[in-house]
Coordinates of C-alpha atoms in Angstrom, one line a residue:
Chain H
M1 CA 30.2 0.1 -2.1
T2 CA 28.2 2.5 0.2
E3 CA 27.4 4.8 -2.8
L4 CA 25.5 1.9 -4.4
T5 CA 23.3 1.5 -1.3
N6 CA 22.8 5.2 -0.8
Q7 CA 20.9 6.1 -3.9
T8 CA 17.3 6.1 -5.0
I9 CA 15.8 3.6 -7.4
A10 CA 15.4 6.4 -10.0
Q11 CA 19.1 7.1 -9.7
A12 CA 20.1 3.4 -9.8
L13 CA 18.1 2.8 -12.9
E14 CA 19.9 5.8 -14.5
G15 CA 23.3 4.4 -13.3
L16 CA 22.5 1.0 -14.7
K17 CA 21.5 2.3 -18.0
K18 CA 24.6 4.4 -18.3
K19 CA 26.6 1.3 -17.2
Q20 CA 28.2 3.2 -14.3
F21 CA 27.8 0.0 -12.4
S22 CA 26.4 -3.4 -13.1
A23 CA 23.2 -5.0 -11.6
K24 CA 25.5 -7.6 -10.1
E25 CA 27.5 -5.0 -8.3
L26 CA 24.3 -3.3 -7.1
T27 CA 22.9 -6.6 -5.8
E28 CA 26.2 -7.6 -4.2
A29 CA 26.4 -4.3 -2.3
H30 CA 22.9 -4.8 -0.9
I31 CA 23.6 -8.4 0.0
K32 CA 26.6 -7.2 1.9
V33 CA 24.5 -4.8 3.9
M34 CA 21.9 -7.5 4.4
E35 CA 24.6 -9.7 6.0
E36 CA 26.0 -6.9 8.1
T37 CA 22.6 -6.0 9.5
R38 CA 21.4 -9.5 10.4
H39 CA 21.1 -8.4 14.1
L40 CA 18.0 -6.4 13.0
N41 CA 16.3 -9.7 12.0
A42 CA 14.7 -7.9 9.1
Y43 CA 14.8 -11.0 6.9
I44 CA 13.3 -14.4 7.7
T45 CA 14.8 -16.0 4.6
E46 CA 17.7 -14.7 2.5
T47 CA 17.9 -15.7 -1.1
P48 CA 21.3 -14.3 -2.3
E49 CA 21.9 -17.0 -4.9
Q50 CA 18.6 -16.4 -6.7
A51 CA 19.3 -12.7 -6.4
L52 CA 22.7 -12.9 -8.0
E53 CA 21.3 -15.1 -10.8
A54 CA 18.5 -12.5 -11.4
A55 CA 21.1 -9.7 -11.4
Q56 CA 23.2 -11.4 -14.0
E57 CA 20.1 -11.8 -16.2
S58 CA 19.5 -8.1 -15.7
D59 CA 23.0 -7.3 -16.8
K60 CA 22.4 -9.2 -20.0
K61 CA 19.1 -7.3 -20.6
I62 CA 20.9 -4.0 -20.0
T63 CA 23.7 -4.9 -22.4
A64 CA 21.1 -5.9 -25.0
G65 CA 19.5 -2.4 -24.5
D66 CA 16.3 -4.2 -23.3
M67 CA 15.8 -2.7 -19.8
R68 CA 12.6 -3.5 -18.0
P69 CA 11.0 -1.0 -15.5
L70 CA 12.7 -2.4 -12.4
E71 CA 15.7 -3.9 -14.1
G72 CA 18.3 -5.0 -11.5
I73 CA 16.7 -3.3 -8.5
P74 CA 17.3 -5.2 -5.3
I75 CA 14.1 -5.5 -3.2
G76 CA 12.8 -7.2 -0.1
M77 CA 9.6 -9.3 -0.3
K78 CA 7.3 -9.3 2.8
D79 CA 7.1 -13.0 3.8
L80 CA 3.3 -12.9 3.3
F81 CA 3.7 -13.0 -0.5
C82 CA 3.9 -16.6 -1.9
T83 CA 7.2 -17.0 -3.8
K84 CA 7.5 -20.1 -6.0
G85 CA 10.1 -22.5 -4.6
V86 CA 11.0 -20.1 -1.7
R87 CA 9.8 -20.9 1.8
T88 CA 6.9 -18.6 2.8
T89 CA 6.0 -18.4 6.5
A90 CA 3.7 -15.5 7.3
A91 CA 6.0 -15.4 10.3
S92 CA 4.0 -18.2 11.8
K93 CA 4.9 -21.7 13.1
I94 CA 1.8 -23.1 11.6
L95 CA 3.1 -22.8 8.1
G96 CA 6.1 -24.8 9.1
N97 CA 8.3 -25.2 6.1
F98 CA 5.7 -24.2 3.5
V99 CA 7.1 -23.9 0.0
P100 CA 4.6 -22.4 -2.4
Q101 CA 4.3 -24.1 -5.8
Y102 CA 3.2 -20.8 -7.3
E103 CA 4.2 -17.1 -7.4
S104 CA 1.9 -14.4 -6.1
T105 CA 0.6 -12.0 -8.8
V106 CA 2.4 -9.0 -7.3
S107 CA 5.8 -10.7 -6.8
G108 CA 5.4 -12.2 -10.3
K109 CA 4.8 -8.8 -11.9
M110 CA 7.8 -7.3 -10.1
L111 CA 10.0 -10.2 -11.2
A112 CA 8.7 -9.9 -14.8
D113 CA 9.7 -6.2 -14.6
G114 CA 13.3 -7.1 -13.7
A115 CA 13.3 -6.7 -9.9
V116 CA 15.9 -8.7 -7.9
I117 CA 14.4 -10.3 -4.8
L118 CA 17.0 -10.4 -2.0
G119 CA 14.9 -12.3 0.5
K120 CA 11.7 -12.6 2.5
T121 CA 11.2 -9.9 5.1
N122 CA 10.0 -10.5 8.7
L123 CA 6.5 -9.4 9.8
D124 CA 4.1 -9.7 12.7
E125 CA 2.5 -13.2 12.6
F126 CA 0.0 -13.3 9.8
A127 CA 0.4 -9.5 9.6
M128 CA -1.3 -9.0 13.0
G129 CA 0.5 -6.4 15.0
S130 CA 1.8 -2.9 15.1
S131 CA 5.3 -3.5 16.4
N132 CA 6.7 -6.6 14.7
T133 CA 6.9 -8.4 18.1
T134 CA 4.5 -11.2 17.3
S135 CA 6.7 -13.0 14.7
A136 CA 7.5 -16.6 15.4
F137 CA 10.9 -15.8 13.9
G138 CA 11.7 -13.2 16.6
N139 CA 11.3 -9.4 16.9
V140 CA 12.6 -7.0 14.2
I141 CA 14.8 -4.3 15.6
S142 CA 14.6 -0.8 14.1
P143 CA 17.9 0.6 12.8
W144 CA 17.0 3.8 14.6
K145 CA 18.1 4.6 18.2
R146 CA 17.0 7.4 20.5
S147 CA 19.6 10.1 20.8
D148 CA 19.6 10.0 24.6
G149 CA 22.2 7.3 24.6
S150 CA 19.8 4.8 26.2
N151 CA 20.5 2.3 23.4
A152 CA 17.1 0.7 23.9
D153 CA 16.0 -1.5 20.9
L154 CA 13.1 0.2 19.2
V155 CA 10.3 -1.4 17.2
P156 CA 10.3 -0.8 13.4
G157 CA 6.5 -0.6 13.5
G158 CA 4.2 -3.4 12.1
S159 CA 3.1 -5.5 10.7
S160 CA 5.5 -4.9 7.8
G161 CA 8.4 -4.2 10.2
G162 CA 11.0 -6.3 8.4
S163 CA 10.4 -4.4 5.2
S164 CA 10.5 -0.9 6.8
A165 CA 13.7 -1.8 8.8
A166 CA 15.4 -3.3 5.7
V167 CA 14.7 -0.2 3.5
S168 CA 15.8 2.1 6.3
A169 CA 19.0 0.1 7.0
R170 CA 19.8 0.1 3.2
S171 CA 19.7 -3.7 2.9
C172 CA 17.3 -3.3 -0.1
M173 CA 16.1 -0.3 -2.2
A174 CA 12.4 -1.0 -1.7
A175 CA 10.3 -3.6 0.0
T176 CA 6.8 -4.8 -0.4
G177 CA 4.3 -4.5 2.4
T178 CA 0.6 -5.3 3.0
D179 CA -1.6 -2.9 4.8
T180 CA -4.8 -4.1 6.6
G181 CA -5.1 -1.3 9.2
G182 CA -1.9 0.6 8.8
S183 CA 0.8 -2.0 8.4
I184 CA 2.6 0.0 5.7
R185 CA 2.0 3.6 6.8
Q186 CA 2.9 3.2 10.5
P187 CA 6.2 1.3 10.0
A188 CA 7.1 3.8 7.2
A189 CA 6.6 6.6 9.8
F190 CA 8.6 4.8 12.5
C191 CA 11.5 4.1 10.2
G192 CA 11.7 7.5 8.4
I193 CA 10.9 6.3 4.9
A194 CA 8.0 6.6 2.4
G195 CA 5.3 4.0 2.2
I196 CA 2.0 3.8 0.3
K197 CA -1.1 1.7 0.7
P198 CA -3.0 2.2 -2.6
T199 CA -6.7 2.0 -3.1
Y200 CA -8.2 -1.4 -2.1
G201 CA -8.3 -3.3 -5.4
R202 CA -5.4 -1.6 -7.0
C203 CA -2.9 -4.5 -6.4
S204 CA -4.0 -8.1 -6.6
R205 CA -4.2 -10.1 -3.4
W206 CA -3.8 -13.4 -5.2
G207 CA -1.0 -15.4 -3.6
V208 CA -0.8 -13.0 -0.6
I209 CA -1.6 -15.0 2.6
A210 CA -4.9 -13.7 3.7
F211 CA -5.6 -12.0 7.0
A212 CA -8.8 -9.8 6.5
S213 CA -9.7 -10.0 2.9
S214 CA -12.0 -7.0 2.7
L215 CA -9.1 -4.8 4.1
D216 CA -5.8 -6.4 3.0
Q217 CA -4.0 -4.5 0.3
P218 CA -0.4 -4.8 -1.0
G219 CA 1.8 -1.7 -1.2
I220 CA 5.4 -0.5 -1.1
F221 CA 8.1 1.0 1.0
A222 CA 11.0 3.0 -0.5
R223 CA 13.5 5.8 0.4
D224 CA 11.3 8.4 -1.3
V225 CA 8.0 9.1 -2.9
K226 CA 9.2 8.9 -6.4
D227 CA 10.6 5.4 -5.9
C228 CA 7.3 4.3 -4.4
A229 CA 5.5 5.6 -7.5
I230 CA 7.9 3.7 -9.8
V231 CA 7.5 0.4 -8.0
L232 CA 3.8 0.7 -7.4
K233 CA 3.2 1.1 -11.1
S234 CA 4.8 -2.3 -11.6
M235 CA 2.8 -4.0 -8.8
S236 CA -0.6 -2.6 -9.9
G237 CA -3.2 -3.9 -12.3
H238 CA -6.2 -6.1 -12.9
D239 CA -5.9 -9.8 -12.0
P240 CA -8.8 -12.1 -12.9
K241 CA -7.6 -14.4 -10.0
D242 CA -8.6 -11.8 -7.4
S243 CA -12.3 -11.0 -7.7
T244 CA -11.9 -7.7 -5.9
S245 CA -9.0 -6.5 -8.1
A246 CA -10.2 -3.6 -10.2
N247 CA -10.2 -3.6 -13.9
K248 CA -8.9 0.0 -14.2
P249 CA -6.0 1.5 -16.2
V250 CA -2.9 2.0 -14.1
P251 CA -1.6 5.6 -14.4
E252 CA 2.0 6.5 -14.7
F253 CA 2.3 7.4 -11.0
A254 CA 5.7 9.0 -11.2
A255 CA 4.4 11.5 -13.8
A256 CA 2.1 12.9 -11.1
L257 CA 5.0 14.4 -9.2
T258 CA 4.8 17.9 -10.6
G259 CA 5.9 19.7 -7.4
N260 CA 2.8 21.8 -7.7
V261 CA 0.0 21.9 -5.1
K262 CA -1.4 25.3 -6.0
G263 CA -5.2 25.5 -5.6
L264 CA -5.4 22.0 -4.1
K265 CA -7.8 21.8 -1.1
V266 CA -6.2 20.0 1.8
G267 CA -8.6 18.7 4.5
I268 CA -7.7 18.8 8.2
P269 CA -10.0 16.5 10.2
K270 CA -10.7 17.9 13.6
E271 CA -11.4 14.5 15.0
Y272 CA -7.7 13.5 14.5
N273 CA -6.7 16.1 17.1
V274 CA -6.9 13.4 19.8
E275 CA -6.6 13.9 23.5
G276 CA -3.1 13.4 24.9
M277 CA -1.4 13.6 21.5
P278 CA 2.3 14.6 22.0
A279 CA 3.0 18.3 21.3
E280 CA 5.7 17.2 18.8
I281 CA 3.1 15.4 16.6
T282 CA 0.8 18.4 16.7
A283 CA 3.7 20.6 15.7
I284 CA 4.8 18.5 12.7
W285 CA 1.1 18.3 11.6
Q286 CA 1.0 22.2 11.7
K287 CA 4.3 22.3 9.8
G288 CA 2.8 20.2 7.1
M289 CA -0.2 22.6 6.8
D290 CA 2.2 25.6 6.6
W291 CA 4.3 24.0 3.9
L292 CA 1.2 23.3 1.8
K293 CA -0.1 26.8 2.4
T294 CA 3.2 28.3 1.2
G295 CA 2.9 26.1 -1.9
G296 CA -0.5 27.7 -2.7
A297 CA -2.8 24.9 -1.3
E298 CA -5.8 25.8 0.6
I299 CA -6.3 24.4 4.1
V300 CA -9.9 23.3 4.8
D301 CA -11.3 22.3 8.1
I302 CA -13.3 19.1 7.7
S303 CA -15.1 16.6 10.0
L304 CA -15.0 12.9 9.9
P305 CA -17.6 12.4 12.7
H306 CA -17.4 8.6 13.1
T307 CA -13.6 8.5 13.5
K308 CA -13.7 7.4 17.1
Y309 CA -15.7 4.3 16.1
A310 CA -13.1 3.2 13.5
L311 CA -10.9 1.2 15.8
P312 CA -13.7 -0.8 17.5
T313 CA -15.3 -1.4 14.0
Y314 CA -11.9 -2.6 12.8
Y315 CA -11.5 -4.9 15.8
I316 CA -14.7 -6.7 14.9
I317 CA -14.3 -6.9 11.1
A318 CA -10.6 -7.8 11.0
P319 CA -10.8 -10.6 13.6
A320 CA -14.0 -12.0 12.1
E321 CA -12.3 -12.2 8.7
C322 CA -9.1 -13.6 10.3
S323 CA -10.9 -16.4 12.1
S324 CA -12.6 -17.4 8.8
N325 CA -9.4 -17.1 6.7
L326 CA -7.3 -19.0 9.2
A327 CA -9.7 -21.9 9.4
R328 CA -7.7 -23.4 6.5
Y329 CA -4.7 -24.2 8.7
D330 CA -5.8 -27.7 9.7
G331 CA -2.6 -29.7 9.6
V332 CA -3.9 -31.7 6.6
R333 CA -2.8 -30.0 3.3
Y334 CA 0.2 -28.0 4.4
G335 CA 2.0 -26.7 7.5
L336 CA 2.4 -28.0 11.0
R337 CA 0.7 -31.1 12.1
V338 CA 0.5 -32.3 15.7
D339 CA -0.9 -35.8 16.0
G340 CA -4.0 -36.4 18.0
E341 CA -6.3 -39.2 19.1
N342 CA -8.8 -38.4 16.3
L343 CA -9.3 -35.8 13.5
N344 CA -10.7 -33.1 15.8
D345 CA -8.0 -33.6 18.3
M346 CA -5.4 -33.3 15.6
Y347 CA -7.0 -30.1 14.3
G348 CA -7.1 -28.6 17.8
K349 CA -3.6 -29.6 18.8
S350 CA -2.0 -28.5 15.5
R351 CA -3.7 -25.1 15.7
A352 CA -3.0 -24.4 19.3
A353 CA 0.7 -25.3 18.8
G354 CA 1.0 -23.4 15.5
F355 CA -0.6 -20.0 16.3
G356 CA 1.0 -17.4 18.5
N357 CA -0.8 -15.3 21.2
E358 CA -2.0 -12.4 19.1
V359 CA -3.3 -14.6 16.3
T360 CA -5.0 -16.9 18.8
R361 CA -6.6 -13.9 20.6
R362 CA -8.0 -12.6 17.3
I363 CA -9.3 -16.0 16.2
L364 CA -11.1 -16.2 19.5
I365 CA -12.6 -12.7 19.1
G366 CA -13.5 -13.3 15.5
T367 CA -15.1 -16.7 16.2
Y368 CA -17.1 -15.1 19.1
V369 CA -18.5 -12.2 17.0
L370 CA -19.4 -14.5 14.2
S371 CA -21.0 -17.2 16.4
S372 CA -24.7 -17.9 16.4
G373 CA -26.7 -15.3 18.3
Y374 CA -23.9 -12.6 18.2
Y375 CA -23.5 -12.2 14.4
D376 CA -26.0 -9.3 14.0
A377 CA -25.0 -7.6 17.2
Y378 CA -21.3 -7.5 16.4
Y379 CA -20.4 -8.2 12.8
I380 CA -23.4 -6.7 11.0
K381 CA -23.3 -3.7 13.4
A382 CA -19.6 -3.2 12.5
Q383 CA -20.4 -3.4 8.8
K384 CA -23.0 -0.7 9.3
L385 CA -20.5 1.5 11.1
R386 CA -18.0 0.8 8.3
R387 CA -20.5 2.4 5.9
L388 CA -20.8 5.5 8.1
I389 CA -17.0 5.8 8.2
Y390 CA -16.8 5.3 4.5
E391 CA -19.5 8.0 3.9
D392 CA -17.6 10.4 6.2
F393 CA -14.7 10.3 3.7
I394 CA -17.0 10.6 0.6
N395 CA -18.6 13.6 2.2
A396 CA -15.3 15.1 3.2
Y397 CA -14.0 14.8 -0.4
Q398 CA -16.8 17.1 -1.5
K399 CA -14.9 19.9 0.3
C400 CA -11.3 18.8 -0.2
D401 CA -9.0 16.9 -2.6
V402 CA -6.7 15.2 0.0
I403 CA -6.6 14.9 3.8
L404 CA -3.5 15.5 5.9
T405 CA -3.0 13.9 9.3
P406 CA -0.2 12.5 11.4
T407 CA 0.6 8.9 10.5
A408 CA 0.8 7.6 14.1
P409 CA 0.1 9.1 17.5
S410 CA 3.8 8.7 18.6
A411 CA 7.3 8.0 17.4
A412 CA 8.6 4.4 17.6
F413 CA 8.5 2.9 21.1
A414 CA 10.9 0.4 22.7
I415 CA 10.4 -3.3 22.2
G416 CA 8.2 -4.6 25.0
E417 CA 6.8 -1.1 26.0
N418 CA 3.2 -1.8 24.9
D419 CA 3.1 -5.5 25.2
D420 CA 1.1 -5.7 28.4
D421 CA -2.1 -4.4 27.0
P422 CA -3.4 -5.3 23.5
L423 CA -5.8 -2.3 23.6
K424 CA -2.9 0.1 24.1
M425 CA -1.1 -1.5 21.2
Y426 CA -4.2 -1.2 18.9
L427 CA -4.2 2.6 19.5
N428 CA -1.1 2.9 17.3
D429 CA -3.4 2.5 14.3
V430 CA -5.9 5.2 15.3
F431 CA -5.0 7.4 12.3
T432 CA -4.5 4.7 9.7
V433 CA -7.5 2.4 10.3
P434 CA -10.3 4.7 9.1
A435 CA -8.8 4.9 5.6
S436 CA -8.4 1.1 5.5
L437 CA -12.1 0.7 6.4
A438 CA -13.0 3.1 3.6
G439 CA -10.6 1.5 1.1
I440 CA -9.0 4.8 0.1
P441 CA -5.3 5.3 -0.7
G442 CA -2.9 6.6 2.0
M443 CA 0.8 7.4 2.1
S444 CA 3.2 8.2 4.9
V445 CA 6.2 10.5 4.3
P446 CA 8.9 11.4 6.8
A447 CA 8.4 15.0 7.9
G448 CA 10.9 15.6 10.8
L449 CA 12.5 14.2 13.9
D450 CA 11.3 14.3 17.5
A451 CA 13.4 15.6 20.4
Q452 CA 14.9 12.1 20.7
G453 CA 16.0 12.1 17.1
L454 CA 13.3 9.7 15.9
P455 CA 11.4 10.1 12.7
L456 CA 7.8 11.4 12.6
G457 CA 5.6 10.8 9.6
L458 CA 2.7 12.7 8.0
Q459 CA -0.1 10.8 6.3
I460 CA -1.7 11.9 3.0
L461 CA -5.1 10.3 2.2
G462 CA -6.8 10.6 -1.2
R463 CA -10.0 9.7 -3.0
H464 CA -10.6 6.2 -4.2
W465 CA -8.3 5.6 -7.3
D466 CA -6.6 8.9 -6.9
E467 CA -3.1 7.8 -5.9
E468 CA -1.8 10.4 -8.3
T469 CA -2.8 13.3 -6.1
V470 CA -1.6 11.5 -3.0
F471 CA 1.8 11.1 -4.7
R472 CA 1.8 14.7 -5.8
V473 CA 1.1 16.1 -2.3
S474 CA 3.4 13.6 -0.6
D475 CA 6.3 14.5 -2.9
F476 CA 5.7 18.2 -2.2
I477 CA 5.8 17.6 1.5
E478 CA 8.9 15.4 1.2
T479 CA 10.7 18.3 -0.7
A480 CA 9.5 20.9 1.7
A481 CA 10.5 18.9 4.8
A482 CA 13.9 18.2 3.2
F483 CA 14.1 15.1 5.5
D484 CA 17.6 13.7 5.1
A485 CA 18.1 12.0 8.5
V486 CA 19.3 8.4 8.4
P487 CA 19.8 6.0 11.3
Q488 CA 23.2 6.3 13.1
M489 CA 24.2 2.9 11.9
V490 CA 23.8 3.9 8.3
K491 CA 25.8 7.0 8.9
K492 CA 28.6 5.0 10.5
A493 CA 28.7 2.5 7.6
A494 CA 29.0 5.5 5.3
Chain U
M1 CA -23.0 -9.9 28.2
S2 CA -19.7 -10.4 30.0
I3 CA -17.4 -13.1 28.8
D4 CA -16.2 -15.8 31.2
K5 CA -13.9 -18.7 30.9
E6 CA -16.6 -21.1 29.9
I7 CA -17.6 -18.9 26.9
V8 CA -14.0 -18.7 25.8
R9 CA -13.7 -22.5 26.2
K10 CA -16.7 -23.0 23.9
V11 CA -15.4 -20.5 21.4
A12 CA -12.0 -22.1 21.4
G13 CA -13.8 -25.4 20.7
L14 CA -15.6 -23.9 17.7
A15 CA -12.3 -22.5 16.4
R16 CA -10.6 -25.9 16.9
L17 CA -8.0 -24.5 19.3
S18 CA -7.0 -27.0 22.0
L19 CA -6.2 -24.4 24.7
S20 CA -4.9 -25.4 28.1
E21 CA -6.5 -24.3 31.4
S22 CA -3.8 -21.7 31.8
D23 CA -4.3 -20.4 28.3
L24 CA -8.0 -20.0 29.0
E25 CA -7.2 -18.1 32.2
R26 CA -4.9 -15.8 30.3
F27 CA -7.1 -15.2 27.2
T28 CA -10.4 -14.7 29.0
P29 CA -9.8 -11.3 30.5
Q30 CA -8.2 -10.1 27.3
V31 CA -11.0 -11.2 25.0
A32 CA -13.6 -9.9 27.5
G33 CA -11.9 -6.5 27.6
I34 CA -11.7 -6.2 23.8
V35 CA -15.4 -7.3 23.3
K36 CA -16.5 -4.9 26.0
W37 CA -14.6 -2.1 24.3
V38 CA -16.1 -2.8 20.8
E39 CA -19.5 -2.7 22.3
M40 CA -19.3 1.1 22.3
L41 CA -20.6 0.8 18.7
G42 CA -24.0 0.3 20.4
E43 CA -24.2 4.0 21.1
V44 CA -24.5 4.8 17.3
N45 CA -28.0 4.6 15.8
T46 CA -27.6 2.5 12.6
E47 CA -31.3 1.6 12.1
N48 CA -31.4 2.8 8.5
V49 CA -27.8 2.0 7.5
A50 CA -27.0 -0.9 5.2
P51 CA -24.0 -3.0 6.0
L52 CA -20.9 -2.3 3.9
A53 CA -19.1 -5.4 2.7
N54 CA -17.3 -4.1 -0.4
V55 CA -15.6 -0.7 -0.5
V56 CA -14.9 -0.4 -4.2
N57 CA -18.2 -1.5 -5.7
V58 CA -16.6 -4.1 -7.9
D59 CA -19.2 -6.2 -9.6
L60 CA -18.3 -9.9 -9.3
K61 CA -17.8 -11.1 -12.9
L62 CA -19.2 -14.3 -14.2
R63 CA -16.9 -16.5 -16.3
P64 CA -17.5 -19.6 -18.4
D65 CA -17.6 -22.8 -16.3
I66 CA -14.6 -24.4 -18.0
I67 CA -11.5 -26.0 -16.6
S68 CA -8.6 -23.6 -17.1
D69 CA -6.2 -24.8 -14.5
G70 CA -5.1 -28.0 -12.8
G71 CA -3.5 -31.3 -13.5
Y72 CA -0.7 -31.1 -11.0
Q73 CA -1.5 -33.5 -8.2
D74 CA 2.2 -33.6 -7.2
K75 CA 2.2 -29.8 -6.6
I76 CA -1.0 -29.9 -4.5
L77 CA 0.5 -32.6 -2.3
A78 CA 4.0 -31.1 -2.1
N79 CA 3.5 -29.5 1.3
A80 CA 1.3 -32.2 2.9
P81 CA 2.4 -33.3 6.3
E82 CA 1.4 -36.8 5.2
S83 CA 0.2 -38.2 1.8
M84 CA -0.1 -41.6 0.2
E85 CA -0.9 -42.7 -3.4
G86 CA -2.1 -39.2 -4.4
F87 CA -4.2 -38.5 -1.3
F88 CA -3.9 -36.5 1.9
V89 CA -3.7 -38.7 4.9
V90 CA -5.7 -37.9 8.1
P91 CA -6.4 -39.8 11.3
K92 CA -9.1 -42.5 10.9
V93 CA -12.6 -40.8 10.8
V94 CA -15.0 -43.7 10.3
E95 CA -14.7 -46.7 12.6

């Protein structure tokens, strides 16, 4: 069965079409891996029965010669997307046993295109975190191990850590994520897979449990760039139910993978050469430049002068929006309720019992920066900085077509390693947050391994709505890097 | 302004979070540290910069004010911790 779980979506669609295997067999093979890799805690809720039903439906469609774009492809759904009739938790106690009565737009589009949902993947609570260690359903463990034999459990990155771990461990072929400050790109880099956050507004946020609405954007993880392109096509498009979803045509993303980067201008922002960056990260960044140069691209030095203010800007805007969005959890309409002496007491007790540490901390910060007398000094100030950061990118794209950076300042760290200091944890997102604030598309592709055998990713950023160039360059780097490493546990299973 | 426990207590009240004394002790230095860190934005002159709220310049569309959805009280109440005769139930508010 290993062959079935060791192929790309493009290959699987071809195999299904040629009836080399059935959708049921493909789904069963992935369910088997999902069961065998439960120790990774990548899934909060498994839905094998629904998956098998959907797979049988797919087989009927295939027999009838009526294949849809994702027919029979087993995927994981981040447990932040509401799924009709299937418990949706946001990895928080406060949602209790919330069962949505509706389907999120993105998951609905994927189902309509024939995708088979294997289950709901684990995440940091309300997508707040960079290591998937804030989930009320326990840590996700990366399928990767350091090669020094230490056997320490590593983080899969966050917040979409269940999705990145599942794709990497071969328990699904692709998995959805959401990216607010790097929650797709950083876990993709940590787990040695591809992941894209499209332009803000490309995918509908309707039915995605909100964290920071001006930043949240759905996206996808898969084994390679082409698979991401295939699945993103299905997820994208205008939705009147999300007022910030763009009414723009969705290109055939996979057609953009021409393998040709000749004449493209690739910007290298000098501000991303941060102090104390490991030599291995600098080296892989240089390799990326060399590959592109060999392919005929032109390397251009650029400056994004407000880069160092991106993280503090983000840590005002994101908590402010979080405190406002999470006000809805009041123990009245859904989720956890802890009884109190009166209404206010019930609110306070329910919320204190339902939210974990990181979420509570961000609600406190957000409430403070939005409170009377501080609103202008913090929130408006941050929105002004956000404009400067946004304009940095607009100016840079006068000189270049895409920007190349490392995805994260380190490889995956061990669980617990950065827990003592929230600020230290926030630094993980130093290269991904600026693009989130600007709303531009960004992709991470695996580019090599560090000395301990852990994957390192390169990030490709593009202009607003230009995912096609991002895909083209990412695909070129993927081919040049010839990254074929897989976690030891996947090798063993094969 | 540096943040102390009393400020965090007040903010927790605004956010309807019933935190214990030990929670307040734990969160105060963390919140104070993060707020102090974000204050570095003060060094940037933003006098003539307009705040940015929407990155993709999407105009909010008007739509006809007609009912296009609804009529499923049972679904709305399906996840309620407590409901009765088509209503959400909360602790007594008016004496």
